[in-house]
Structure formats: C-alpha cells, structure tokens
Tab-separated table of C-alpha atoms in Angstrom:
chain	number	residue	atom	x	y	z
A	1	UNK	CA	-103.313	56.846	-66.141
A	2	UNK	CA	-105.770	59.775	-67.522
A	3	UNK	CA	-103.502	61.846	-65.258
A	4	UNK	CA	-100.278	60.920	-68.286
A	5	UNK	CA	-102.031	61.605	-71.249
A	6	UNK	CA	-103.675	64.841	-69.893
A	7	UNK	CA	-99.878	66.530	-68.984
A	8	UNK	CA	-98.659	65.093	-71.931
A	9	UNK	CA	-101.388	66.851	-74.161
A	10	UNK	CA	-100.855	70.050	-71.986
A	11	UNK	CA	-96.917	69.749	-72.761
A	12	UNK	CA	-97.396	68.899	-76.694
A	13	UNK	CA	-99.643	72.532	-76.782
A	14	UNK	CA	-97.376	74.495	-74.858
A	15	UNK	CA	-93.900	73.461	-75.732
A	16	UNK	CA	-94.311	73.455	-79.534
A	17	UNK	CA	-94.993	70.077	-80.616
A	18	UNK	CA	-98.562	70.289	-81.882
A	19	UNK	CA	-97.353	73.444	-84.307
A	20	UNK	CA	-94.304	71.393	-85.426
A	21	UNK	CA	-97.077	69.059	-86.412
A	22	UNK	CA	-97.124	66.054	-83.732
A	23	UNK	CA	-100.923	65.660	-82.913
A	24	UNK	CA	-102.206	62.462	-81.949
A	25	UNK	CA	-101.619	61.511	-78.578
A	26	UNK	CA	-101.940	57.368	-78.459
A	27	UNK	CA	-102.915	55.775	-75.532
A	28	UNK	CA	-101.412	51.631	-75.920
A	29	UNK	CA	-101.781	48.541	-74.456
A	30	UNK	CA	-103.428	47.914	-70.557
A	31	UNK	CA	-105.925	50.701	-70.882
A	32	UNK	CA	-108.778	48.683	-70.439
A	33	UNK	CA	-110.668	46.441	-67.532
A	34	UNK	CA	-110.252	43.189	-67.669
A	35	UNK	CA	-113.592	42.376	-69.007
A	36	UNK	CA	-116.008	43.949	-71.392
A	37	UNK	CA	-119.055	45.678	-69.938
A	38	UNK	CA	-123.029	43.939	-69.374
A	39	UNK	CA	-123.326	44.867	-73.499
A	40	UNK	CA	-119.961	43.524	-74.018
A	41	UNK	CA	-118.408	46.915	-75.029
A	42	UNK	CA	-114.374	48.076	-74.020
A	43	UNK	CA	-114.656	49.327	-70.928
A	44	UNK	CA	-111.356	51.769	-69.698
A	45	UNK	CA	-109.664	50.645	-66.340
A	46	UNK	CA	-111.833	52.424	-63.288
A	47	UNK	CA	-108.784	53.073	-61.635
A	48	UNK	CA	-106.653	54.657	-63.863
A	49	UNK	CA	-108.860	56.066	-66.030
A	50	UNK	CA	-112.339	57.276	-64.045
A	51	UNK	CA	-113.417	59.947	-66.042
A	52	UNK	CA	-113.446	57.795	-69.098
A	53	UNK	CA	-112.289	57.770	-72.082
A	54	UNK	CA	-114.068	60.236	-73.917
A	55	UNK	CA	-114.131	62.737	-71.451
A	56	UNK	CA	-110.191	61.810	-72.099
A	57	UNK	CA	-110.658	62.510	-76.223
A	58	UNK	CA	-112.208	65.564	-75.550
A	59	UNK	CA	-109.581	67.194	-73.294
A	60	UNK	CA	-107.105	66.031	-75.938
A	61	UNK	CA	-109.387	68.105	-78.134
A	62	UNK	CA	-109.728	71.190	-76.490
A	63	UNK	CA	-105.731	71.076	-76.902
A	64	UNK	CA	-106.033	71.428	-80.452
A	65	UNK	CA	-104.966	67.547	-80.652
A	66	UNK	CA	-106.061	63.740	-81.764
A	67	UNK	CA	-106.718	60.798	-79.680
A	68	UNK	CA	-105.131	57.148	-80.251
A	69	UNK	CA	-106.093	54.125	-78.766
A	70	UNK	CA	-105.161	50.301	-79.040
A	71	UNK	CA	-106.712	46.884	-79.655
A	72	UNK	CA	-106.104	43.906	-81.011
A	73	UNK	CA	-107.223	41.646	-83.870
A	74	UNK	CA	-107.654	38.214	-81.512
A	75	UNK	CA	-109.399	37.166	-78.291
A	76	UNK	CA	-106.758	39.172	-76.038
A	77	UNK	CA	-104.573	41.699	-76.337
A	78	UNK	CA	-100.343	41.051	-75.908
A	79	UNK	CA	-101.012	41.997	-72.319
A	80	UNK	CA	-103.639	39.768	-71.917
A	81	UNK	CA	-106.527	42.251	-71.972
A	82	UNK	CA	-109.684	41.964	-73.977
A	83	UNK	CA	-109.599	42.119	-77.745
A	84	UNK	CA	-111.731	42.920	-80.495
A	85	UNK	CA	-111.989	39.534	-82.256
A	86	UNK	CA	-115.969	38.744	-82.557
A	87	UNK	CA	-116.489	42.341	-81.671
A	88	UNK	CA	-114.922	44.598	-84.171
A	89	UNK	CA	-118.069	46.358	-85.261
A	90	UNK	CA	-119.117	47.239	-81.720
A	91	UNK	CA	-115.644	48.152	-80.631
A	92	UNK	CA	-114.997	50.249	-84.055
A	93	UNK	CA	-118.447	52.359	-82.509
A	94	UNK	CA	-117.487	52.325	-79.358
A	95	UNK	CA	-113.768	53.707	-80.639
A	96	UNK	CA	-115.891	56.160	-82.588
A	97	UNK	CA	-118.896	57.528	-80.148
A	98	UNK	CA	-115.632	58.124	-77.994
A	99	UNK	CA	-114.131	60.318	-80.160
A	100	UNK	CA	-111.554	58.268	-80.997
A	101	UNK	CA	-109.072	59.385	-83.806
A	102	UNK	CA	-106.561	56.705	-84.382
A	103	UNK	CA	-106.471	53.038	-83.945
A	104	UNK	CA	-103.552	51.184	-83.585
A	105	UNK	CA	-104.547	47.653	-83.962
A	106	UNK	CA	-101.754	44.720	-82.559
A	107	UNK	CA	-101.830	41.214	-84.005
A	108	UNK	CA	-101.219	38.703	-80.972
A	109	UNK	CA	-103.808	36.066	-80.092
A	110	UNK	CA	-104.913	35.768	-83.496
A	111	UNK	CA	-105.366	32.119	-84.469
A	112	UNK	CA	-104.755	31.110	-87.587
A	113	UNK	CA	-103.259	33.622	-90.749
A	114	UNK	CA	-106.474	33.423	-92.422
A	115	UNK	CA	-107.996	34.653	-88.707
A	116	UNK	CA	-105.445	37.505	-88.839
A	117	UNK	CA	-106.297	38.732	-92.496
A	118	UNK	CA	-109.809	38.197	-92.226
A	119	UNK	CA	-109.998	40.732	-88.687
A	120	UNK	CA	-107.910	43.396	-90.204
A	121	UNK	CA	-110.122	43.684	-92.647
A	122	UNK	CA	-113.330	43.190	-90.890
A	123	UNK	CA	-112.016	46.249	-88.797
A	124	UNK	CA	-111.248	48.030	-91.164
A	125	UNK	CA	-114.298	48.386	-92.632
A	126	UNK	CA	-115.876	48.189	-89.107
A	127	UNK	CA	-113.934	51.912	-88.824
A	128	UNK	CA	-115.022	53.481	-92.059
A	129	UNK	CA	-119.009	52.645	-91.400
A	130	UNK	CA	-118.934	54.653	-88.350
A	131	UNK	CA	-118.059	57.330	-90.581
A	132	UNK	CA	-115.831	59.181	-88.186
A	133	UNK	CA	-112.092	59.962	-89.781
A	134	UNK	CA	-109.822	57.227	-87.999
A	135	UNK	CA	-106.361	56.896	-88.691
A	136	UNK	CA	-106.101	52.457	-88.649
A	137	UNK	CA	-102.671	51.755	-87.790
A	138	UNK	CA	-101.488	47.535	-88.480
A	139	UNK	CA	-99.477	45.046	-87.600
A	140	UNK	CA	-100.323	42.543	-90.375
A	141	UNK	CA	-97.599	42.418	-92.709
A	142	UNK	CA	-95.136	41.852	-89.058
A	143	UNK	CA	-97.136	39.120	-87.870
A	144	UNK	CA	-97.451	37.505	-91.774
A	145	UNK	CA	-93.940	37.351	-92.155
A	146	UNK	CA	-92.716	34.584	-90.455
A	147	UNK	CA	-94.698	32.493	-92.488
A	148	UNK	CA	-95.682	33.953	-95.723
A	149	UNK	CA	-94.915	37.516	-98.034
A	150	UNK	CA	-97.209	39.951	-97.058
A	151	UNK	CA	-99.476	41.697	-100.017
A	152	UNK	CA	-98.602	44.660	-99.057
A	153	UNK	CA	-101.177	46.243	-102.164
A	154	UNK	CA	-103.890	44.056	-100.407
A	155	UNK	CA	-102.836	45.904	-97.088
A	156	UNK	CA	-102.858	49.493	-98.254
A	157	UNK	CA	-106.256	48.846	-99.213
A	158	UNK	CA	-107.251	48.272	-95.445
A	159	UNK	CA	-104.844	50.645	-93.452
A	160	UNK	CA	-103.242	53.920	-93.269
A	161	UNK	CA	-99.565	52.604	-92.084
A	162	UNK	CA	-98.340	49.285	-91.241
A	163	UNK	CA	-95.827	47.554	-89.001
A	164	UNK	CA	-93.058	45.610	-90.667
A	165	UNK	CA	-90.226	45.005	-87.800
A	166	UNK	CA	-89.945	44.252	-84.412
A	167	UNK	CA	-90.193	46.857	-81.269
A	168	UNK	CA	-87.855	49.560	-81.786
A	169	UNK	CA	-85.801	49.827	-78.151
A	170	UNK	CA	-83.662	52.466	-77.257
A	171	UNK	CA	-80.441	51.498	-78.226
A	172	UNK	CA	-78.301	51.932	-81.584
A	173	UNK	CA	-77.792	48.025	-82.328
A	174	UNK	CA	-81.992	48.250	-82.698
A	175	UNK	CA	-81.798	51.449	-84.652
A	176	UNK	CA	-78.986	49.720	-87.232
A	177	UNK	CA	-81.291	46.415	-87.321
A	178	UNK	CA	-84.383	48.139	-88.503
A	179	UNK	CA	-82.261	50.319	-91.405
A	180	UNK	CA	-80.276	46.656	-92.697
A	181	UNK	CA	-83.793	44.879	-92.826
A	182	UNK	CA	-85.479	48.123	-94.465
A	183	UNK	CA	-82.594	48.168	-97.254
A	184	UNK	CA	-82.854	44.578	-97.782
A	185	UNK	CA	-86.078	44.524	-98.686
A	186	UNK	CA	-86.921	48.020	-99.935
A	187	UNK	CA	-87.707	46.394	-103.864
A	188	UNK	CA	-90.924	45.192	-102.168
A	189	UNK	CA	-91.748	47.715	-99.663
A	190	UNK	CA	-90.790	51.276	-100.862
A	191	UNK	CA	-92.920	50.880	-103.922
A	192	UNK	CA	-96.112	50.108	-102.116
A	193	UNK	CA	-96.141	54.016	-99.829
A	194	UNK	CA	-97.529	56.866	-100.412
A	195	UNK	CA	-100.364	58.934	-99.380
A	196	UNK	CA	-103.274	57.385	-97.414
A	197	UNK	CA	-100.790	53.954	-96.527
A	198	UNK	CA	-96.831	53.998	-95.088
A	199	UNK	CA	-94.212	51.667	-93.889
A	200	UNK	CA	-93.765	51.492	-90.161
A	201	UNK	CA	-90.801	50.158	-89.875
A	202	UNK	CA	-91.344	49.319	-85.864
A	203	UNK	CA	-93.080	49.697	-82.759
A	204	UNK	CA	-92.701	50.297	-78.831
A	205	UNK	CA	-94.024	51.828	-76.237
A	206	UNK	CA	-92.402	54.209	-73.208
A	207	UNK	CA	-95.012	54.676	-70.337
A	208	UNK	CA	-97.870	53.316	-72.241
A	209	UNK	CA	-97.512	56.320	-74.421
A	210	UNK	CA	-96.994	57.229	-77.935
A	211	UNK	CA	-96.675	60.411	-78.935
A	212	UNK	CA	-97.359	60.684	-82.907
A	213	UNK	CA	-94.249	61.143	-84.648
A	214	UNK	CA	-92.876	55.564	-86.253
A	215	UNK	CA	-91.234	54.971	-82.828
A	216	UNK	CA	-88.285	57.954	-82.239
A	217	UNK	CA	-86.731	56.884	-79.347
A	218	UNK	CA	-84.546	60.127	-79.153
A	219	UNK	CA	-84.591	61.870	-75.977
A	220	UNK	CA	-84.418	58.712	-73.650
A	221	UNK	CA	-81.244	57.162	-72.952
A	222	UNK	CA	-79.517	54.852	-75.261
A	223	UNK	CA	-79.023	56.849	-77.840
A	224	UNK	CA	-75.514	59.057	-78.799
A	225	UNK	CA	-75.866	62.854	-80.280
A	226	UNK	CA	-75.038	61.274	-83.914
A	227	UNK	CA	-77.241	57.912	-83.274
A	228	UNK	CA	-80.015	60.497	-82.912
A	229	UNK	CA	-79.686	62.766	-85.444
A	230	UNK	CA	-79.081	59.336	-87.340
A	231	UNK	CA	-82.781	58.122	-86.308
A	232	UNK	CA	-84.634	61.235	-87.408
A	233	UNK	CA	-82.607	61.733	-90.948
A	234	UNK	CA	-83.577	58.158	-91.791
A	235	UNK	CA	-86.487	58.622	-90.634
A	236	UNK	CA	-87.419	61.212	-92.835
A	237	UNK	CA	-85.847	59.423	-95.600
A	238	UNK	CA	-87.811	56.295	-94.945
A	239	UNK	CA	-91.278	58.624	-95.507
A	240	UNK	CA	-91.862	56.655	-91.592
A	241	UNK	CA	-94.909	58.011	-89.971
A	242	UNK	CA	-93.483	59.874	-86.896
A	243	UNK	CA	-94.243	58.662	-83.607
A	244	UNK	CA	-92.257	59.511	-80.615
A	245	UNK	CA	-91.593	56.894	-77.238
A	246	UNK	CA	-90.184	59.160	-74.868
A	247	UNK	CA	-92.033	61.797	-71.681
A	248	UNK	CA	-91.786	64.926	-73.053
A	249	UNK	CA	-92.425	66.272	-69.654
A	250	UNK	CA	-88.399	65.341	-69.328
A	251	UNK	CA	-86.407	66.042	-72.782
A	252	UNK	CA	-83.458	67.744	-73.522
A	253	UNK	CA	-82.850	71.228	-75.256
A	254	UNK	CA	-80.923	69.418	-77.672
A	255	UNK	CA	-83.510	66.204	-78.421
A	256	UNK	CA	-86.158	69.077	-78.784
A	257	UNK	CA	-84.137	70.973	-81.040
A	258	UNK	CA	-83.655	67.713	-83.312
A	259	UNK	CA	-87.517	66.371	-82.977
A	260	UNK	CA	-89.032	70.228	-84.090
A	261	UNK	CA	-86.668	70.937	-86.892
A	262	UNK	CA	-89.092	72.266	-88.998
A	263	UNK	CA	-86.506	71.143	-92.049
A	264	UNK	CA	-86.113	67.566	-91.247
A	265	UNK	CA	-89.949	67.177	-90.876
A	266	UNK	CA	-91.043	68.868	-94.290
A	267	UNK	CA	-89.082	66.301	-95.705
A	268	UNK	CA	-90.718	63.073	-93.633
A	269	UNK	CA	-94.280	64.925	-94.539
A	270	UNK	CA	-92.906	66.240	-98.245
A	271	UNK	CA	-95.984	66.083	-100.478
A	272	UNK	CA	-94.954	63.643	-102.840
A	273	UNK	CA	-94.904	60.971	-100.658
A	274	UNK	CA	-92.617	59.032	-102.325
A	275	UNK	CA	-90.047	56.864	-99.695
A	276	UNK	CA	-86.447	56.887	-99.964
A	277	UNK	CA	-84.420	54.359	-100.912
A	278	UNK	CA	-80.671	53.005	-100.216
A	279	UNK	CA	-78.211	53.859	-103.474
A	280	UNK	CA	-74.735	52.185	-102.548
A	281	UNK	CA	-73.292	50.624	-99.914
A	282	UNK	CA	-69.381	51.491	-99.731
A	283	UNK	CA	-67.324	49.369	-96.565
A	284	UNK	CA	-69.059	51.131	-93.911
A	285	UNK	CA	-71.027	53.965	-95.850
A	286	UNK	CA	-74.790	54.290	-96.971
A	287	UNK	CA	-76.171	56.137	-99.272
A	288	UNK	CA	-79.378	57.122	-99.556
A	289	UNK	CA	-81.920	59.274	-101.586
A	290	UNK	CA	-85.810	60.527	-101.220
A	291	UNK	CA	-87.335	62.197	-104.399
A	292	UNK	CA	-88.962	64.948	-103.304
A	293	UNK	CA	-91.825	67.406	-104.400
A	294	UNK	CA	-90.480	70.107	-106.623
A	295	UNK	CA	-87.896	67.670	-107.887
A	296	UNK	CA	-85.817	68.077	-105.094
A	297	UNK	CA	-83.841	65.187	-103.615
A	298	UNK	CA	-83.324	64.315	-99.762
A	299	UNK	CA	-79.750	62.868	-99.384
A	300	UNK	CA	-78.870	60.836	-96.803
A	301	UNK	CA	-75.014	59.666	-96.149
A	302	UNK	CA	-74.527	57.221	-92.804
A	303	UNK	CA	-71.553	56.079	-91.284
A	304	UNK	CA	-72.297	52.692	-89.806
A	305	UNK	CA	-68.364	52.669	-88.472
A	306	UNK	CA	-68.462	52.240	-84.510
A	307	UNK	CA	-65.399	53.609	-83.621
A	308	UNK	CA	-62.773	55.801	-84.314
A	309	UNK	CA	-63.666	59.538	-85.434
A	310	UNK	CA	-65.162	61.257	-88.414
A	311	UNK	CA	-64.767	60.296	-92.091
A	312	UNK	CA	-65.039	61.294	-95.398
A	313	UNK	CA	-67.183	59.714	-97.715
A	314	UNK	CA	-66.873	61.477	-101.550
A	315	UNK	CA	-70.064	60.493	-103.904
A	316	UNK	CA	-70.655	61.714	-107.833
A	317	UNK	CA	-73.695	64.171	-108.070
A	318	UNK	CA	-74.584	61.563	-111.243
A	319	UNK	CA	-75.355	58.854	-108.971
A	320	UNK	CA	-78.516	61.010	-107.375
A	321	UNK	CA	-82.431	60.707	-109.030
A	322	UNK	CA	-81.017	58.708	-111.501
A	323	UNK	CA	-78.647	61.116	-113.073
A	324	UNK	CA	-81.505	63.389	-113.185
A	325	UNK	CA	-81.422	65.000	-109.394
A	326	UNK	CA	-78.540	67.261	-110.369
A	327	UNK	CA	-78.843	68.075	-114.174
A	328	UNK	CA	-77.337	70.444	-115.247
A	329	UNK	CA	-76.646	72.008	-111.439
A	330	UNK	CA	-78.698	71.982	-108.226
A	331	UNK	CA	-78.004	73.985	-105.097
A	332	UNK	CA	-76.847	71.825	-101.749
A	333	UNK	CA	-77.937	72.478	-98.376
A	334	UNK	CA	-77.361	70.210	-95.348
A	335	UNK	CA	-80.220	69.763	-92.834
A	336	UNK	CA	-78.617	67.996	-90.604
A	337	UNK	CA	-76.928	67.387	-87.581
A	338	UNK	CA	-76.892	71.583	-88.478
A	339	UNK	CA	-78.160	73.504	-91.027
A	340	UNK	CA	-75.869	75.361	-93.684
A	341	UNK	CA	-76.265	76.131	-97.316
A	342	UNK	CA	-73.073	74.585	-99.695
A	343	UNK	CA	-73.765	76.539	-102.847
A	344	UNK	CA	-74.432	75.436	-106.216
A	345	UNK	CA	-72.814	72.319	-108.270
A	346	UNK	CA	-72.756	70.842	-111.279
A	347	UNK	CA	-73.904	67.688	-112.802
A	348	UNK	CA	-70.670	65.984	-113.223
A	349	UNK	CA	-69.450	67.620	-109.499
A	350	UNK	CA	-68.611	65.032	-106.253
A	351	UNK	CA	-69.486	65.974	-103.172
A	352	UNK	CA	-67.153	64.994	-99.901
A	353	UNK	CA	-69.101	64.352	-96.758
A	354	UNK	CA	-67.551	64.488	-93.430
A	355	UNK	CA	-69.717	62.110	-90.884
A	356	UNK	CA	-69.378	60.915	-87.768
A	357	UNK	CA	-69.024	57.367	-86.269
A	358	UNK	CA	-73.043	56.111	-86.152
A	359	UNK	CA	-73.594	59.076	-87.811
A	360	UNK	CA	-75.509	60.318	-90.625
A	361	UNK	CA	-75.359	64.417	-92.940
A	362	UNK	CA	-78.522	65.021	-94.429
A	363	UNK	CA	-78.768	66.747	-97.075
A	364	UNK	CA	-81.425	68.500	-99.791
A	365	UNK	CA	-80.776	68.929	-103.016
C-alpha cells in the first residue's frame, strides 16, 4: 500500500540511509488494477494506492529520494497483472509524467526470445524519448539463458543493470548459489560492467518493496552474523547495484551498522567501476580481488566451510592485481566484519587471514 512506501521513505530520511547513499525506493509487482484505464494507460490499485502514484513520487521527493516502479516486457506481469507489451511507449510516458525514476522491467509472459529482445529494446528507447532520467533495470540476459548466451554488449546498450540469477531468498544455501554461478562464469560477465550498465546477480522482493541497495537480504532472518557480513563484502566486490529486501521500519543495530558502513559502500560505488573477480579457489577458501580507483585493490577472502570454527587461510601479496597491487609495498586495512588498519607490507610478504565458518575478511589494499 501507499501507506508502506510512504514510512519507508520517512525511515530511509531519518535513520541515515538516504546519506549513506540508498535513494530509490521501488515499488514491485501487484501495484496496479487489473486492467488498464478507458485510454489504456497503467492504472495503480484504488485500494491500496488512492492518492496515486504520482502524488506517491512526489512525497518520495520531498524526502530527498527516487521512485521505482515495475512492469513487464509481455502481455502480463508474473502476478498476472497488466504488462507493457503493445504499450511500451504509452506506459514509458505514463512512468515518466508520474515522476517515475527507475524501472525495473520483469521478463515473464513474453512469447517468443525474439518477443523478449525486441520489448527490451522497444522500452528502452520508449524511456529515453520521454526525456526524463530513468534508471531501466532488466531481466533479459536471466530469461535468455536457458536457451541461448546472452550478448551481454548488446544489453548494456539498452539498460543500466541486468538480472543474471534467480530470486535471491533469505537463506545462506541461496547466497553460496549466486557467488558459485557468478565465479563460473565471470570470463563473460565481469568484463561487460562498468559505469552506465552492472551485473545483478539476483532478484526478490520482501513486502512488495525494494529498497535500492542487488537484493541484500541482511536484516531478515536466515541469515548468520558472518553469512551477512559475507553478502555485503561480496557484494561490494561483485560492483552489484545495491538493493535491499528487508522493512527497515524493523532492523537490527547490528544489520544497520553493516548496511551504512560508509567503507564497504565506497568500494561497491568506487569510481572505477571495474567488478571483482575470483583469484583461487583453495579446499574451502575463495579468493577474491576488485581493482579499485587510485590503484587500490578490494580483497575479499571467504570461508565456504559450514562447520567447525575459524581458520586460517595464508595468501602471497604477488598473487593480487596481477603482481602489480602490492609493488613494491602497499598498506592493509580490513573493512570488514570490523575495521582495523594492519600496517604496511611488502611485495614478496603473505598475509594470514583468520575467517569464520560462512564467513568472509575484507580487505583494501
């Protein structure tokens, strides 16, 4: 309901997530009637929505936020709702003239592949004619997949981020899926980002809501201390666009803490925009890297081991940036799960990580 998104943009202002840089507040699937209007425009649910939806956008305004909304490229939406197929240049205005500043824009009921292509791109440029500024969030390359290799440089031409995996859900088995398909096909994926398109590596909703952040599901349930802090550190790594699922109205000190360190998200936003990448793969241990602006180096060392306690995984300095990262010494801090400078190595130093079970250190360098 309006009711949702208006306490949730009230929260996001007052509780610090709009200055730690969270500001579109995304309204998904359901919020429409069932059936376009007498000039065949979206109309939003009467119920649940009777002010409207831009009277909706511009209360999210006044909050010093952005407004996102969903459609979808065929003839209904996953929920069964309208969708934009044969309409995307009247719903694109009708997105805009409500003040619209995102669209995230699902793939079900699509036809044919050729259907699917051929919408994203209508929409897309349905979006830039109106010449409002609209973020155009996809689901192509995860609904190509199945069948064919997605062209992911064709893709970045059309959107701004793109979904590659299934729903993220709240649980660490869904957290370690979407990391083992990422590393397994990073030589086609982590190539292709950078500013103005991303990998998304999933999707999900909590409440009908998402909160921009690509689908954080820390401060629900499922998740242990270390399988958080694991989420937002590979996150970051993964250059992911940052989307929380969760009601902030009800969030822990601690998952607050994590989601607004200021650290952790300079390095998902860092300039550069380059992703991060997976190094080595020792029994139970991942390494990762993200070259950053001012050729710094995010580090990222997980410890996919389920049980037992912590462990120590020792890596060469050499094996970062190529050899390059460290030459001939770089200072070490960790980021996370706390922040704590380690001083200043040399090229041909090691460094001994202690991380816990599901866990992950984060490190710049």
């Amino acid at each position: 309901s309006e009711r949702l998104f208006v306490e949730m943009a009230d929260v996001m202002a007052a509780e610090g997530w709009r200055d730690a840089g969270y500001e579109f507040v995304c309204i998904d699937d359901c919020w429409m009637a069932p059936t376009r209007d007498k000039h065949g425009r979206l109309q939003a649910d009467p119920k649940r929505f009777p002010s409207g939806i831009r009277k909706l956008a511009d209360y999210v305004h006044s909050r010093g936020l952005k407004l996102g909304i969903y459609s979808d490229v065929g003839d209904k939406t996953c929920a069964g709702f309208p969708g934009s197929y044969n309409h995307y240049d009247l719903d694109a205005q009708t997105f805009a003239s409500w003040g619209v500043d995102l669209l995230k824009f699902d793939g079900c009921n699509s036809g044919t592949l050729e259907l699917l292509a051929d919408g994203y791109r209508r929409m897309s440029l349905a979006l830039n004619k109106t010449g409002r500024s609209i973020v155009y969030s996809c689901e192509w390359p995860f609904y190509l997949r199945p069948v064919q290799q997605p062209n992911y440089t064709e893709i970045k031409q059309y959107c701004n981020h793109w979904r590659n995996f299934f729903d993220v859900y709240d649980s660490w088995s869904s957290i370690k899926s979407i990391l083992d398909w990422t590393a397994l096909h990073q030589d086609s994926i982590v190539k292709i980002a950078g500013p103005g398109g991303w990998n998304d590596p999933d999707m999900a909703t909590l409440l009908g809501i998402f909160v921009f952040l690509s689908q954080l599901v820390i401060g629900n349930f499922g998740l242990s201390w270390d399988q958080a802090v694991t989420q937002m550190a590979m996150w970051a790594i993964m250059a992911a666009p940052l989307f929380m699922s969760n009601d902030l109205r009800h969030i822990s000190p601690e998952a607050k803490w994590l989601l607004q360190n200021k650290e952790v998200i300079a390095i998902n936003q860092d300039a550069l925009g380059k992703q991060g990448y997976q190094i080595t793969k020792d029994k139970n241990f991942q390494l990762w890297e993200r070259p950053l602006s001012g050729r710094a180096y995010a580090v990222a060392v997980l410890n996919q081991q389920e049980i037992g306690g912590p462990r120590n995984f020792t890596f060469s300095l050499t094996f970062l940036g190529n050899g390059l990262a460290c030459n001939p010494a770089c200072s070490v801090r960790q980021v996370l799960p706390a922040s704590r400078d380690w001083g200043v190595y040399s090229w041909v130093s090691s460094l001994s990580v202690e991380v816990n079970p599901t866990g992950t250190v984060l490190l710049k360098v």
